[in-house]
Coordinates of C-alpha atoms in Angstrom, one line a residue:
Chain A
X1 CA 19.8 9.3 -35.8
X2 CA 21.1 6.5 -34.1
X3 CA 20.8 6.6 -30.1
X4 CA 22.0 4.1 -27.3
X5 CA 20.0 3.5 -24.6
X6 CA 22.0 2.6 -21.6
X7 CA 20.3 -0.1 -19.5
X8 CA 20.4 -0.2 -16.3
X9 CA 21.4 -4.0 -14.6
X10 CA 18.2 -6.3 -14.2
X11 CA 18.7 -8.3 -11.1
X12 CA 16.8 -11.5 -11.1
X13 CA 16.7 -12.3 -7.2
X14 CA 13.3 -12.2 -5.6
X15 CA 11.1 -12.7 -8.5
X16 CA 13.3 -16.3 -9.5
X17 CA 11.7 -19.3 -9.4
X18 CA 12.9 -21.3 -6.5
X19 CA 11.0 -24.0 -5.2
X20 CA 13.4 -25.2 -2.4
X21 CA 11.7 -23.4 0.8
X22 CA 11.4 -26.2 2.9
X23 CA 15.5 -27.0 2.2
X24 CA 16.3 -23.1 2.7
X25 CA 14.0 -23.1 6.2
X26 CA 14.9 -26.2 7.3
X27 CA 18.6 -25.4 7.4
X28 CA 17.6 -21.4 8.9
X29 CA 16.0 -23.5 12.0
X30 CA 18.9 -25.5 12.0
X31 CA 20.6 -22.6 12.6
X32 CA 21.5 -20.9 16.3
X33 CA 18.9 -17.9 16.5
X34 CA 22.4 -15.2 17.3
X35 CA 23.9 -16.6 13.8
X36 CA 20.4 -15.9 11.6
X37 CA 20.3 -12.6 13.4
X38 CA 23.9 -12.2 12.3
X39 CA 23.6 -12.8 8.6
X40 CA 20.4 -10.5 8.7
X41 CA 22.3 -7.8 10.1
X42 CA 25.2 -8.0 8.2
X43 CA 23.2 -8.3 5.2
X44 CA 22.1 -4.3 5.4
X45 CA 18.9 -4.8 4.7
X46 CA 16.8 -2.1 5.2
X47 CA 12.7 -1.9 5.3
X48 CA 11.5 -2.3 1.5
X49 CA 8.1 -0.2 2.6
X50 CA 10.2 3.2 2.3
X51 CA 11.7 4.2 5.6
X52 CA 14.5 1.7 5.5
X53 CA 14.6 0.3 8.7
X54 CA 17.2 -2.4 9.4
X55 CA 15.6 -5.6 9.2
X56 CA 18.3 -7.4 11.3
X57 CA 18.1 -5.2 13.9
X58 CA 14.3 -5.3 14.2
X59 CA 14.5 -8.7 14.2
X60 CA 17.2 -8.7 17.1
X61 CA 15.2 -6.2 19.2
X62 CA 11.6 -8.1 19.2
X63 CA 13.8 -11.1 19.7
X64 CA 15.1 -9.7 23.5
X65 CA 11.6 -9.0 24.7
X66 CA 11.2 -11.6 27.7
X67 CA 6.9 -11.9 26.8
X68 CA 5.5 -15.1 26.0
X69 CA 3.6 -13.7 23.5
X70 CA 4.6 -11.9 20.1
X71 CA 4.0 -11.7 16.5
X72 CA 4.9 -11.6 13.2
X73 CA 3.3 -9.4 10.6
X74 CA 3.6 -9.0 7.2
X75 CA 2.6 -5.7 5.9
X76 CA 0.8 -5.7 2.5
X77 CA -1.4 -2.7 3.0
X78 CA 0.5 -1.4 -0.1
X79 CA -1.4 2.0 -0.8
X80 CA 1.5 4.5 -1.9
X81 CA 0.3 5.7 -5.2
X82 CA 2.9 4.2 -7.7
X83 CA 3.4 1.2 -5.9
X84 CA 2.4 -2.1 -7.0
X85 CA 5.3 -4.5 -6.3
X86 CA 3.9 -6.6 -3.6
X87 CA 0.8 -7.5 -5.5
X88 CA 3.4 -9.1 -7.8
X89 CA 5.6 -10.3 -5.0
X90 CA 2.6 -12.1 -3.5
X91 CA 1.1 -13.3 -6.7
X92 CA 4.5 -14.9 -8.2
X93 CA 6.4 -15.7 -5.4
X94 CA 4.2 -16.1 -1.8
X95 CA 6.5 -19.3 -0.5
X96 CA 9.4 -16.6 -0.2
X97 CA 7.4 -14.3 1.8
X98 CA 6.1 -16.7 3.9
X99 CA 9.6 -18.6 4.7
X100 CA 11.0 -15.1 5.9
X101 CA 7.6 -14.8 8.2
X102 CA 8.9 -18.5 9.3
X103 CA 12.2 -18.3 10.1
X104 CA 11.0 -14.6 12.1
X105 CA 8.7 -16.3 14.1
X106 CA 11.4 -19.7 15.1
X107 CA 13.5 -16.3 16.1
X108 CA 11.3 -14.0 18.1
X109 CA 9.4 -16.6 19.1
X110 CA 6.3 -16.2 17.7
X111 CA 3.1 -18.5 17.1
X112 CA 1.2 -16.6 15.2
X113 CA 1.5 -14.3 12.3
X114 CA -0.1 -12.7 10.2
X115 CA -0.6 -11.0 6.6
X116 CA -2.2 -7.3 6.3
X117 CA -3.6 -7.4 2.7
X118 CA -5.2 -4.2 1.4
X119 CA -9.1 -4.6 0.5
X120 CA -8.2 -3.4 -2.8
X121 CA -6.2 -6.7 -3.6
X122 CA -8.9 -9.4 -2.2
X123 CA -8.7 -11.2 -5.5
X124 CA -5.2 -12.4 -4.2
X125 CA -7.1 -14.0 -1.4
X126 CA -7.9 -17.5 -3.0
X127 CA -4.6 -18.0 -4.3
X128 CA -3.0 -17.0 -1.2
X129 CA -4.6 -19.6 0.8
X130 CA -3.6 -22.3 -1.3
X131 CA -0.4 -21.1 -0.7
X132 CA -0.8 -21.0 3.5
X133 CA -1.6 -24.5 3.4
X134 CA 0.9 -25.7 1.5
X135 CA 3.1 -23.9 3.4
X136 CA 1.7 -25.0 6.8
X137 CA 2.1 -28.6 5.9
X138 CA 6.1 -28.2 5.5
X139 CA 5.9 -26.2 8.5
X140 CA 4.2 -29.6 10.5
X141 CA 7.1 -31.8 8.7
X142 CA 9.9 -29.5 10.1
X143 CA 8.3 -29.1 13.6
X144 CA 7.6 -25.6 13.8
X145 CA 4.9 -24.2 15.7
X146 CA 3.7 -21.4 13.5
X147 CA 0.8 -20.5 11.9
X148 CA 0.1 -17.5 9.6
X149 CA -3.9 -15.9 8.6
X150 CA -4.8 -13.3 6.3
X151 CA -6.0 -10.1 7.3
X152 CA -8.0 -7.8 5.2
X153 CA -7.9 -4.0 5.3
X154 CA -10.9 -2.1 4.0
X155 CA -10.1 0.6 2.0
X156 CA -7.4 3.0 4.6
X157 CA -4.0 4.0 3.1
X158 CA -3.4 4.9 6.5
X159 CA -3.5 1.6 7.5
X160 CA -0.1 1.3 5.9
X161 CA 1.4 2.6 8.6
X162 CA 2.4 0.0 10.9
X163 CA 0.6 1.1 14.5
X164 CA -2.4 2.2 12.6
X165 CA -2.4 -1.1 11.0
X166 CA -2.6 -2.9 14.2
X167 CA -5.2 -0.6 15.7
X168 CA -6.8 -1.8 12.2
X169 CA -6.3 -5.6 12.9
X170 CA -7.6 -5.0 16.6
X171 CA -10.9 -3.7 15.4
X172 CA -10.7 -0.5 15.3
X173 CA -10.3 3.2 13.3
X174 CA -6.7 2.6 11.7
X175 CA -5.0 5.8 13.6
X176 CA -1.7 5.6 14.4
X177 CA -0.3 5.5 17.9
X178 CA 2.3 7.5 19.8
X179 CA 5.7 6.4 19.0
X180 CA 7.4 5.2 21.6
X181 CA 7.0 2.7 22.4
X182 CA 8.1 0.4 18.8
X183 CA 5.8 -2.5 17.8
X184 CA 9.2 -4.4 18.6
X185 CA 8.2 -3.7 22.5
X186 CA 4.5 -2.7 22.2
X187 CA 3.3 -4.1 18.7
X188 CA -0.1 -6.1 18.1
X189 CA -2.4 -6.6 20.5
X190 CA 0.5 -4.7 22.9
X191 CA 2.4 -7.2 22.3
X192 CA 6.3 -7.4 20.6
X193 CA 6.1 -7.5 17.1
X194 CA 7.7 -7.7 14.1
X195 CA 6.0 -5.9 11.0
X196 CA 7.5 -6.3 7.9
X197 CA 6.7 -5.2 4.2
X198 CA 6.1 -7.6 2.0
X199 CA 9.5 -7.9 0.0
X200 CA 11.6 -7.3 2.9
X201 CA 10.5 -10.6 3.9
X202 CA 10.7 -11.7 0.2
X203 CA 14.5 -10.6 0.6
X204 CA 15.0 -12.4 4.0
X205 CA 14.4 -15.9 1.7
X206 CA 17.4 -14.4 -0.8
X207 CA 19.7 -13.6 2.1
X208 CA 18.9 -17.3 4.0
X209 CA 19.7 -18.9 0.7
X210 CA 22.6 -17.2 -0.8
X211 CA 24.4 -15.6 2.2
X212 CA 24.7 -11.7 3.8
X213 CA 27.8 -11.6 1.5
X214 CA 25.9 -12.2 -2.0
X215 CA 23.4 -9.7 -1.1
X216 CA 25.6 -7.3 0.0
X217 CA 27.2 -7.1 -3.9
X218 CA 24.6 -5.5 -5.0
X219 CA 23.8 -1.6 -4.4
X220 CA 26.1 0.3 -2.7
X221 CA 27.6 1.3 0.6
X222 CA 24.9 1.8 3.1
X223 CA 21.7 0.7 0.4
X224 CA 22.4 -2.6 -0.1
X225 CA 20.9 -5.3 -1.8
X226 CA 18.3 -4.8 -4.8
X227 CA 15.3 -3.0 -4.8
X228 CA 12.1 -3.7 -6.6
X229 CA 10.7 -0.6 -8.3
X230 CA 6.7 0.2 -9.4
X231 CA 7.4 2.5 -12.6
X232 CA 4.3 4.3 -13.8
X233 CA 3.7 7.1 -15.8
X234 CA 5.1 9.0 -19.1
X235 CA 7.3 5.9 -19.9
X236 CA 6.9 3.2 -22.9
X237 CA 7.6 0.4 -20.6
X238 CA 6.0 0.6 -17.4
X239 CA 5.9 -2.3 -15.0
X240 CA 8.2 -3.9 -11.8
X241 CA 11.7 -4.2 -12.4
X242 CA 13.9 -5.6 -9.9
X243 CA 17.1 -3.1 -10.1
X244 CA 20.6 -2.5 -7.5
X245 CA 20.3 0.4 -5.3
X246 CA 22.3 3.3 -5.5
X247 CA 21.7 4.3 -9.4
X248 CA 21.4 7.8 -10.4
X249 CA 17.6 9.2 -11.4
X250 CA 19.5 10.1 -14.7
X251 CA 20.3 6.5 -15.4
X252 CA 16.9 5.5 -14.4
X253 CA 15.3 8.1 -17.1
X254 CA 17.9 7.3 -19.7
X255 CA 16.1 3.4 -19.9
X256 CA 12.9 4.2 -18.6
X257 CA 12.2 7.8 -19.7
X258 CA 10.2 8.6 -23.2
X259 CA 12.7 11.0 -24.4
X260 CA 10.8 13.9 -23.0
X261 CA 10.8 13.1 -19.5
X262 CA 10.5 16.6 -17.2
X263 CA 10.0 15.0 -13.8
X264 CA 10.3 11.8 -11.4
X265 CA 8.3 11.5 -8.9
X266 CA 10.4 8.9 -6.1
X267 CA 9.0 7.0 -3.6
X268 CA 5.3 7.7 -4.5
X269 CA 3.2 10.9 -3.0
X270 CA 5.0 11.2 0.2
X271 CA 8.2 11.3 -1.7
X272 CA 9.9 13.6 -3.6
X273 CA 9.8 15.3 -7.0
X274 CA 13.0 15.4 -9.0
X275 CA 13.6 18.0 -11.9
X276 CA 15.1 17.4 -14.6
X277 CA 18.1 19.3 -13.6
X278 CA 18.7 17.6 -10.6
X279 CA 19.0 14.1 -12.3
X280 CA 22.2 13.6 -12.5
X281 CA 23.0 14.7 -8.5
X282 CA 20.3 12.7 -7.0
X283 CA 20.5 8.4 -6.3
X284 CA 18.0 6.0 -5.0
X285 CA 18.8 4.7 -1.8
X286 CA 18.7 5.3 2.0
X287 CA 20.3 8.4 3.4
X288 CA 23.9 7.5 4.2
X289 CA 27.0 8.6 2.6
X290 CA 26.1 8.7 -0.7
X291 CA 27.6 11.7 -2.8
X292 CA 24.4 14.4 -3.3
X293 CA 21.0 14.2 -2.8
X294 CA 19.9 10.2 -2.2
X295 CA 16.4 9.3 -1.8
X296 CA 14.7 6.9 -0.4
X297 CA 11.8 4.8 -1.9
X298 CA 9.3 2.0 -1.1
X299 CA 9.6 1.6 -4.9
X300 CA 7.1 4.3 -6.6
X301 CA 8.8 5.5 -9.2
X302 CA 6.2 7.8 -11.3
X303 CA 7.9 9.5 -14.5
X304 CA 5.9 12.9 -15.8
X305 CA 6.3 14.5 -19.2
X306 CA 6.6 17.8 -20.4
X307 CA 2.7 17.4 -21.4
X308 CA 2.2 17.3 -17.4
X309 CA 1.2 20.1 -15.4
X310 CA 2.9 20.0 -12.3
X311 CA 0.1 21.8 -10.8
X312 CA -2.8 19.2 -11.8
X313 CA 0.5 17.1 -10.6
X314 CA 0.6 18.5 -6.6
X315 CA -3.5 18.7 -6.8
X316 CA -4.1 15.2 -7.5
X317 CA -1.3 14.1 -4.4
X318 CA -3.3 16.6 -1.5
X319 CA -6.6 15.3 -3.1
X320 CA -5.3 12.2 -2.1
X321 CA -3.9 13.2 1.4
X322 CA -6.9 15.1 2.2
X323 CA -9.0 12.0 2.0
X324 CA -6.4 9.7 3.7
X325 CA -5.3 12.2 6.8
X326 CA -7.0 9.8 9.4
X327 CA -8.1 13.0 11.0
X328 CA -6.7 12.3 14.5
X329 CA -4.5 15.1 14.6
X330 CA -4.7 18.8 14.1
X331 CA -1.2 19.7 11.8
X332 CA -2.4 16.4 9.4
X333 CA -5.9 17.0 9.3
X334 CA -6.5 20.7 9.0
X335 CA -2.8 21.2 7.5
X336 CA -3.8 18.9 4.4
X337 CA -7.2 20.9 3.9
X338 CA -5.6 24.1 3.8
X339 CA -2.6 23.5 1.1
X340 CA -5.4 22.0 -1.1
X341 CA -7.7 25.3 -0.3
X342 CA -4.2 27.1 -0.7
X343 CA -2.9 26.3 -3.9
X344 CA -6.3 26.7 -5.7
X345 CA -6.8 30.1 -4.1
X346 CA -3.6 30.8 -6.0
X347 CA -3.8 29.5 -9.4
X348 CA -7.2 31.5 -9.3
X349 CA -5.5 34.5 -8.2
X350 CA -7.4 35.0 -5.3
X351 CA -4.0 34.9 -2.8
X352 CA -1.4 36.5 -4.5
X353 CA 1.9 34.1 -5.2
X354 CA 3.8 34.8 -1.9
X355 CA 1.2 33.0 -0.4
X356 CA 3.1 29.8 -1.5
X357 CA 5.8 30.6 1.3
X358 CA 2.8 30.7 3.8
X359 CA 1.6 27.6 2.8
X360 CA 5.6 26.1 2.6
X361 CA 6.1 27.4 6.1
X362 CA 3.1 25.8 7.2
X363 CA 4.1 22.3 5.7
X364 CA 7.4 23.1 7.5
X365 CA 4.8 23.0 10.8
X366 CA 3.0 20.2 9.8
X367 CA 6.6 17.9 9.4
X368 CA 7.2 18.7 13.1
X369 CA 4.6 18.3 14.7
X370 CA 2.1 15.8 12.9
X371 CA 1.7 12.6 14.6
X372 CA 2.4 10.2 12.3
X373 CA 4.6 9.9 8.6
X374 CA 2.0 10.9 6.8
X375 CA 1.1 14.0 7.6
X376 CA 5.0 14.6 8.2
X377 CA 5.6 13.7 5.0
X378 CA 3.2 15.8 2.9
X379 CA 6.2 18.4 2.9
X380 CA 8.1 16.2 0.6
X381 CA 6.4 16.2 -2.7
X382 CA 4.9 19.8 -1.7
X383 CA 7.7 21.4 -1.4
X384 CA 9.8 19.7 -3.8
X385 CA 6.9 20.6 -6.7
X386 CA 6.2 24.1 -5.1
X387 CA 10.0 25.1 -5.1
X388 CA 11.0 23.8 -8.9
X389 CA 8.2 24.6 -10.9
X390 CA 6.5 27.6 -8.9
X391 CA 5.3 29.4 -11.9
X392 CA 3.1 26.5 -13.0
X393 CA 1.9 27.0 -9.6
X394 CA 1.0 30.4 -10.2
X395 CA -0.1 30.7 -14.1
Chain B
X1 CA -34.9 -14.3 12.4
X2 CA -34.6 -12.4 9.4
X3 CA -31.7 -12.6 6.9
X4 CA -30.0 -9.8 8.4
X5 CA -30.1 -10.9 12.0
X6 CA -29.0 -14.3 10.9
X7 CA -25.9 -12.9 8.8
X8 CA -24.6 -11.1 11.5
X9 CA -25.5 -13.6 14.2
X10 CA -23.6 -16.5 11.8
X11 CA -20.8 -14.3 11.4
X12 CA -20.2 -13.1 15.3
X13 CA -20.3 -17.0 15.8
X14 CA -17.8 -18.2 13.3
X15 CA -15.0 -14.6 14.3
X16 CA -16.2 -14.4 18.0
X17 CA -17.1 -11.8 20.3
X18 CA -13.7 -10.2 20.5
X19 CA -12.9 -6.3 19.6
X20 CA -10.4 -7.7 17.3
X21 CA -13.6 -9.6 14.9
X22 CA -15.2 -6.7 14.3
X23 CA -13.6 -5.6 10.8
X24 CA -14.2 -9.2 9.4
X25 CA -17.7 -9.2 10.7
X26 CA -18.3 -6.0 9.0
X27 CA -16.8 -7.0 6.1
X28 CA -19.0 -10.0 6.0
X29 CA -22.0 -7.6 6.3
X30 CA -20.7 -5.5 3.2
X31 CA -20.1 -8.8 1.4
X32 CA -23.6 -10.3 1.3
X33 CA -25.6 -6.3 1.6
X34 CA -23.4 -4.0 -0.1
X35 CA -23.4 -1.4 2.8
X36 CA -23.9 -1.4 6.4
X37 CA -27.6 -0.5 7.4
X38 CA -28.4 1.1 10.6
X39 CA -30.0 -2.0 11.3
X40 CA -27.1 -4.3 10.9
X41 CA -24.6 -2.0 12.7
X42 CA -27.2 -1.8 15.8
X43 CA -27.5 -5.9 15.7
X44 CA -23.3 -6.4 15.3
X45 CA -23.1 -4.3 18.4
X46 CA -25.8 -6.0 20.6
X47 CA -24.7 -9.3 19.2
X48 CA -20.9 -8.1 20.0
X49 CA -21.6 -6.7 23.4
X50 CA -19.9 -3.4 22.0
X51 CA -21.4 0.6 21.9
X52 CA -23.4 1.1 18.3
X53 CA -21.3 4.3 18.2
X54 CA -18.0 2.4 18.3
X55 CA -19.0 -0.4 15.4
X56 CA -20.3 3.0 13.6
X57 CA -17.3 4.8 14.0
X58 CA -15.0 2.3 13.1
X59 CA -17.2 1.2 10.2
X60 CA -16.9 4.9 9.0
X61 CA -13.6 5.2 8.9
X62 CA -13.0 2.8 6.8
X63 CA -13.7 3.4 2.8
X64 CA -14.8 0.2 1.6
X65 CA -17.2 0.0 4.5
X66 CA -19.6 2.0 3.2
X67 CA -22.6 3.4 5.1
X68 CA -25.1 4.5 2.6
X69 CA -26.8 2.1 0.7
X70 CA -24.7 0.6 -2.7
X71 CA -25.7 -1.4 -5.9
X72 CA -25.5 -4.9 -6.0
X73 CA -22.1 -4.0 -8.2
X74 CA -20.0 -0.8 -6.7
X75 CA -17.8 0.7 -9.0
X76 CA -15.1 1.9 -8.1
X77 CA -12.8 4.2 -10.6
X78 CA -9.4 4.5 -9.5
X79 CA -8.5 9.0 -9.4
X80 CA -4.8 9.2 -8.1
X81 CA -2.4 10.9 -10.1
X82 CA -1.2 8.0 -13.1
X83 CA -5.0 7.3 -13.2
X84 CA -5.8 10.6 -14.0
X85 CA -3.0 11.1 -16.3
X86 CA -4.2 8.3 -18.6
X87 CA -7.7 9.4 -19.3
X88 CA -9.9 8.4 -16.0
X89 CA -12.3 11.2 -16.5
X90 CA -13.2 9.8 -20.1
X91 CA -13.8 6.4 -18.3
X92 CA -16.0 8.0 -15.6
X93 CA -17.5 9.8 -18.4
X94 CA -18.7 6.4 -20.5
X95 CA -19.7 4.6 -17.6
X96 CA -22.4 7.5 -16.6
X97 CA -23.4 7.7 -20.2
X98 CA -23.8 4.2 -20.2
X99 CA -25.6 3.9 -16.7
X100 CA -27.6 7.2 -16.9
X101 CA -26.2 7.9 -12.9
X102 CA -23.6 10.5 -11.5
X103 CA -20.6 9.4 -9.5
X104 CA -21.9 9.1 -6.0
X105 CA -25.1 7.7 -7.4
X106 CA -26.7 4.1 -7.7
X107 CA -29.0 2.8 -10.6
X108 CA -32.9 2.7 -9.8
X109 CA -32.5 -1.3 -10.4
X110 CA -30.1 -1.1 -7.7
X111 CA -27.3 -2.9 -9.5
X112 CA -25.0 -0.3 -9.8
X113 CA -23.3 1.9 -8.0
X114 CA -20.4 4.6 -9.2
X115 CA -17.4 5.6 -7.0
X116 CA -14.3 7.0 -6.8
X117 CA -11.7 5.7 -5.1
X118 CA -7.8 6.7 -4.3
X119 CA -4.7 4.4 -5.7
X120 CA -5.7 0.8 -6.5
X121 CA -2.1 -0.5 -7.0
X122 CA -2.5 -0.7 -11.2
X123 CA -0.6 2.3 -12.3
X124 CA 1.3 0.5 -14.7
X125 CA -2.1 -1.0 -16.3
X126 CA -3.9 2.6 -16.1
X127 CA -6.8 3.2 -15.9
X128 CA -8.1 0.9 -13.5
X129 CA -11.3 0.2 -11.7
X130 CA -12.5 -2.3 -9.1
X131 CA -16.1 -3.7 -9.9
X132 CA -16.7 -5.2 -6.2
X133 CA -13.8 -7.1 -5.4
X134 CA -13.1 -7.7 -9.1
X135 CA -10.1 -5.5 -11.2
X136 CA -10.2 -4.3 -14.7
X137 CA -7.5 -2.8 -16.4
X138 CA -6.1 -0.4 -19.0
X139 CA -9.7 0.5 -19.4
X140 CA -10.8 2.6 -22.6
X141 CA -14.5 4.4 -22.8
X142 CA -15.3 1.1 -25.0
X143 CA -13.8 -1.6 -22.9
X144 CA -15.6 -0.1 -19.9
X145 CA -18.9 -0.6 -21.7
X146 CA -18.1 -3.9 -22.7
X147 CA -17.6 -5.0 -19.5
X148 CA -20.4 -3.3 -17.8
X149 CA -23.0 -4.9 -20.1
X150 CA -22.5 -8.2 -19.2
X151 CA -22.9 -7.2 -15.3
X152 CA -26.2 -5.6 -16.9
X153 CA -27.2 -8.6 -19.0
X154 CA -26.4 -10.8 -16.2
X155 CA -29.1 -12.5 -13.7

């Protein structure tokens, strides 16, 4: 039997080998700050970390604040489970990253900036500060006041989370603030700032070199641009692949899939589960007007086999959650505790099955009222797993 | 001045006094003594001008800031969910046949120490573990050995 694999369009943006980042920044200073803000915008790049925030915008917003001092961050707490693209982003290409924190900085107005790199990836340390003072030499030649330090988390997947992060940087337990007020009024050190994710910036170099109009080619209507997925799991060729927005989860299992694939988990723990019969309706991209479901993703693309248990599945995730809640407040910390306590009661038999709808209603509670996205968004992969597979759940 | 005091005294000098130091100067403690002691935490807070309880509740929330005392080598096997899938708990199991310890546990000889720890960004290369700040991947119950004897054999 003689099958086709349909493969899904490699893009080959972020990951190319370009070596021209003093030519690409000097031109960007050269630049008025209104027209860079203007080709960011109309690019429609949105925040590569998973909530797909416009860049532009964010940019424009920290760029109005009349303070003398603000900063530029670049967030590589990556900690999602399934996501390992900005190690690779930060190994391969750092120069990229660091001339989108540049050409930020000239724009906001910024002096200082800095990288958030998870304890976990220290080994990227060395190399990484080759690359700062490389980079701060053609910063010197082109004039611009800007330097940029590493900062290393510890061990928090909380700290991913931008005002946690900078509670993190200023010394203390990463919990996440109140929002509002946005880092782009009240950042670091309560100052504007702007906190980016590690290949948003990396895209920021694509979109100062080739134009808002090349980038906007790829992906469709309101997910533009490519994406670069983490893909883990039950497939023969894991790895990062740099692919266009917008494809079905079908597509993506028809290349990545090993023939037998019952799940996909998108946009790691805190996303969502997709079932096999919802493959076809559901894209990857930013809500928007897309046709069906379209989810969102920082890139965590985790495929699961029939050999899975969906239940070992959902454990593993509030094992995880339970351990990362920060603790700060009540829904998050006690919420996360009692779905893990809940689900085991069940599959010993000790609640009966209807106390799933308890526990659904109480993730319900827990993704209005927790503080911050991650307790808001345990609901996602609970509810996605406890509604499509609720008998693996149970027996 | 002992060791300790010195470390801690060297490394408020070179970050400052600043709130904002404290997670490097911790880190710099873990760095050279595996854990933070009482000890250090009490001297990083006098030397820092800041309450014990605040360095000890930062240091605590942190997981690679650990506060009971690790081997010279802490192992960390990564559990989240691609981990697990591809055969973690066999890892786990070789390493504490191999070091005669528990997870949670460090060797007599104080070189090793066994931990678990949540998503280390290697799901494609699974299993992974971290041995200090060091990453091994697409471990097997033989590979693990392998690489745990020379840490062993090691002076």
């Amino acid at each position: 039997m003689t099958t086709t694999k349909k493969q899904l369009h490699r893009i080959d943006l972020i990951f190319k080998n370009e070596q021209d980042c003093k030519e690409i920044l000097r031109n960007a200073l050269a630049r008025s700050n209104q027209e860079v803000i203007n080709e960011m915008v109309n690019s429609g790049l949105k925040g590569r970390g998973g909530a797909g925030f416009p860049t532009g915008l964010k940019w424009k917003l920290t760029a109005e604040q009349k303070v003398d001092e603000k900063f530029v961050i670049c967030n590589a707490d990556e900690g999602e489970p399934g996501t390992f693209k900005d190690r690779e982003i930060l190994t391969r290409v750092p120069h990229k990253v660091l001339s989108g924190m540049a050409v930020c900085a000239k724009i906001i107005g910024a002096r200082k900036g800095y990288i958030y790199l998870r304890g976990e990836y220290k080994f990227l340390v060395p190399n990484l500060k080759k690359e700062l003072r490389r980079f701060h030499d053609i910063l010197d030649e082109l004039g611009l006041d800007f330097r940029v330090e590493i900062f290393m988390g510890s061990g928090a997947y909380i700290c991913g989370e931008e005002s946690a992060l900078f509670e993190s940087m200023e010394g203390k337990r990463g919990e996440p603030r109140n929002k509002p007020p946005f880092p782009t009024e009240i950042g670091y050190m309560d100052k504007p700032t702007v906190i980016n994710n590690v290949e948003t910036l990396a895209h920021s170099y694509t979109i100062l070199k080739y134009g808002a109009k090349k980038f906007r080619e790829l992906g469709v209507k309101d997910s533009r641009g490519s994406k670069v997925f983490s893909v883990s799991g039950d497939t023969p060729i894991p790895g990062i692949y740099e692919l266009e927005l917008g494809m079905s989860v079908q597509d993506f299992v028809d290349d990545f899939g090993d023939g037998d694939t019952k799940a996909v988990q998108v946009g790691g723990a805190s996303g969502f589960l997709v079932p096999r019969k919802r493959f076809g309706k559901t894209s990857i991209g930013y809500q928007g007007k897309l046709t069906g479901i379209s989810l969102p993703t920082g890139g965590s693309m985790m495929i699961f086999n029939s050999s899975r248990s969906m239940y070992n599945v959902l454990n593993n995730y509030l094992d995880f959650f339970e351990e990362e809640s920060c603790g700060q407040c009540t829904p998050c910390r006690v919420g996360c505790q009692q779905l893990l306590k809940g689900i085991k009661a069940v599959k010993r038999g000790e609640k009966p099955a209807s106390y799933l709808d308890q526990l659904l209603k109480l993730t319900d509670t827990m993704k209005l009222t927790a503080k911050c996205g991650l307790g808001q968004s345990v609901a996602n992969s609970f509810s996605s797993i406890v509604e499509n597979f609720r008998e693996e759940m149970i027996y | 001045m002992d060791f300790q005091e010195k470390l801690v005294h060297d490394l408020v000098a070179k970050h400052g006094t600043d709130r904002e130091n404290l997670l490097p100067i911790l880190q710099g403690v873990i760095d050279q003594e595996r854990y933070l002691s009482e000890e250090a935490i009490l001297k990083i807070a006098k030397e820092m001008s800041i309450p014990a309880a605040d360095v000890y509740g930062t240091a605590t929330f942190y997981s690679f800031l650990d506060t009971d005392p690790r081997g010279k080598y802490v192992i960390r096997v990564c559990k989240t969910i691609t981990c697990a899938m591809k055969g973690k708990n066999q890892i786990i199991q070789a390493i504490e046949n191999f070091l005669k310890i528990k997870v949670g546990e460090t060797t007599i000889d104080k070189k090793f120490t066994i931990l678990q720890t949540n998503c280390l960004g290697w799901c494609h290369k699974a299993p992974a573990m971290l041995v200090n700040d060091d990453v091994y991947t697409e471990l097997t119950p033989e590979s693990v050995v392998d690489i745990l004897r020379e840490y062993r054999e090691e002076n």
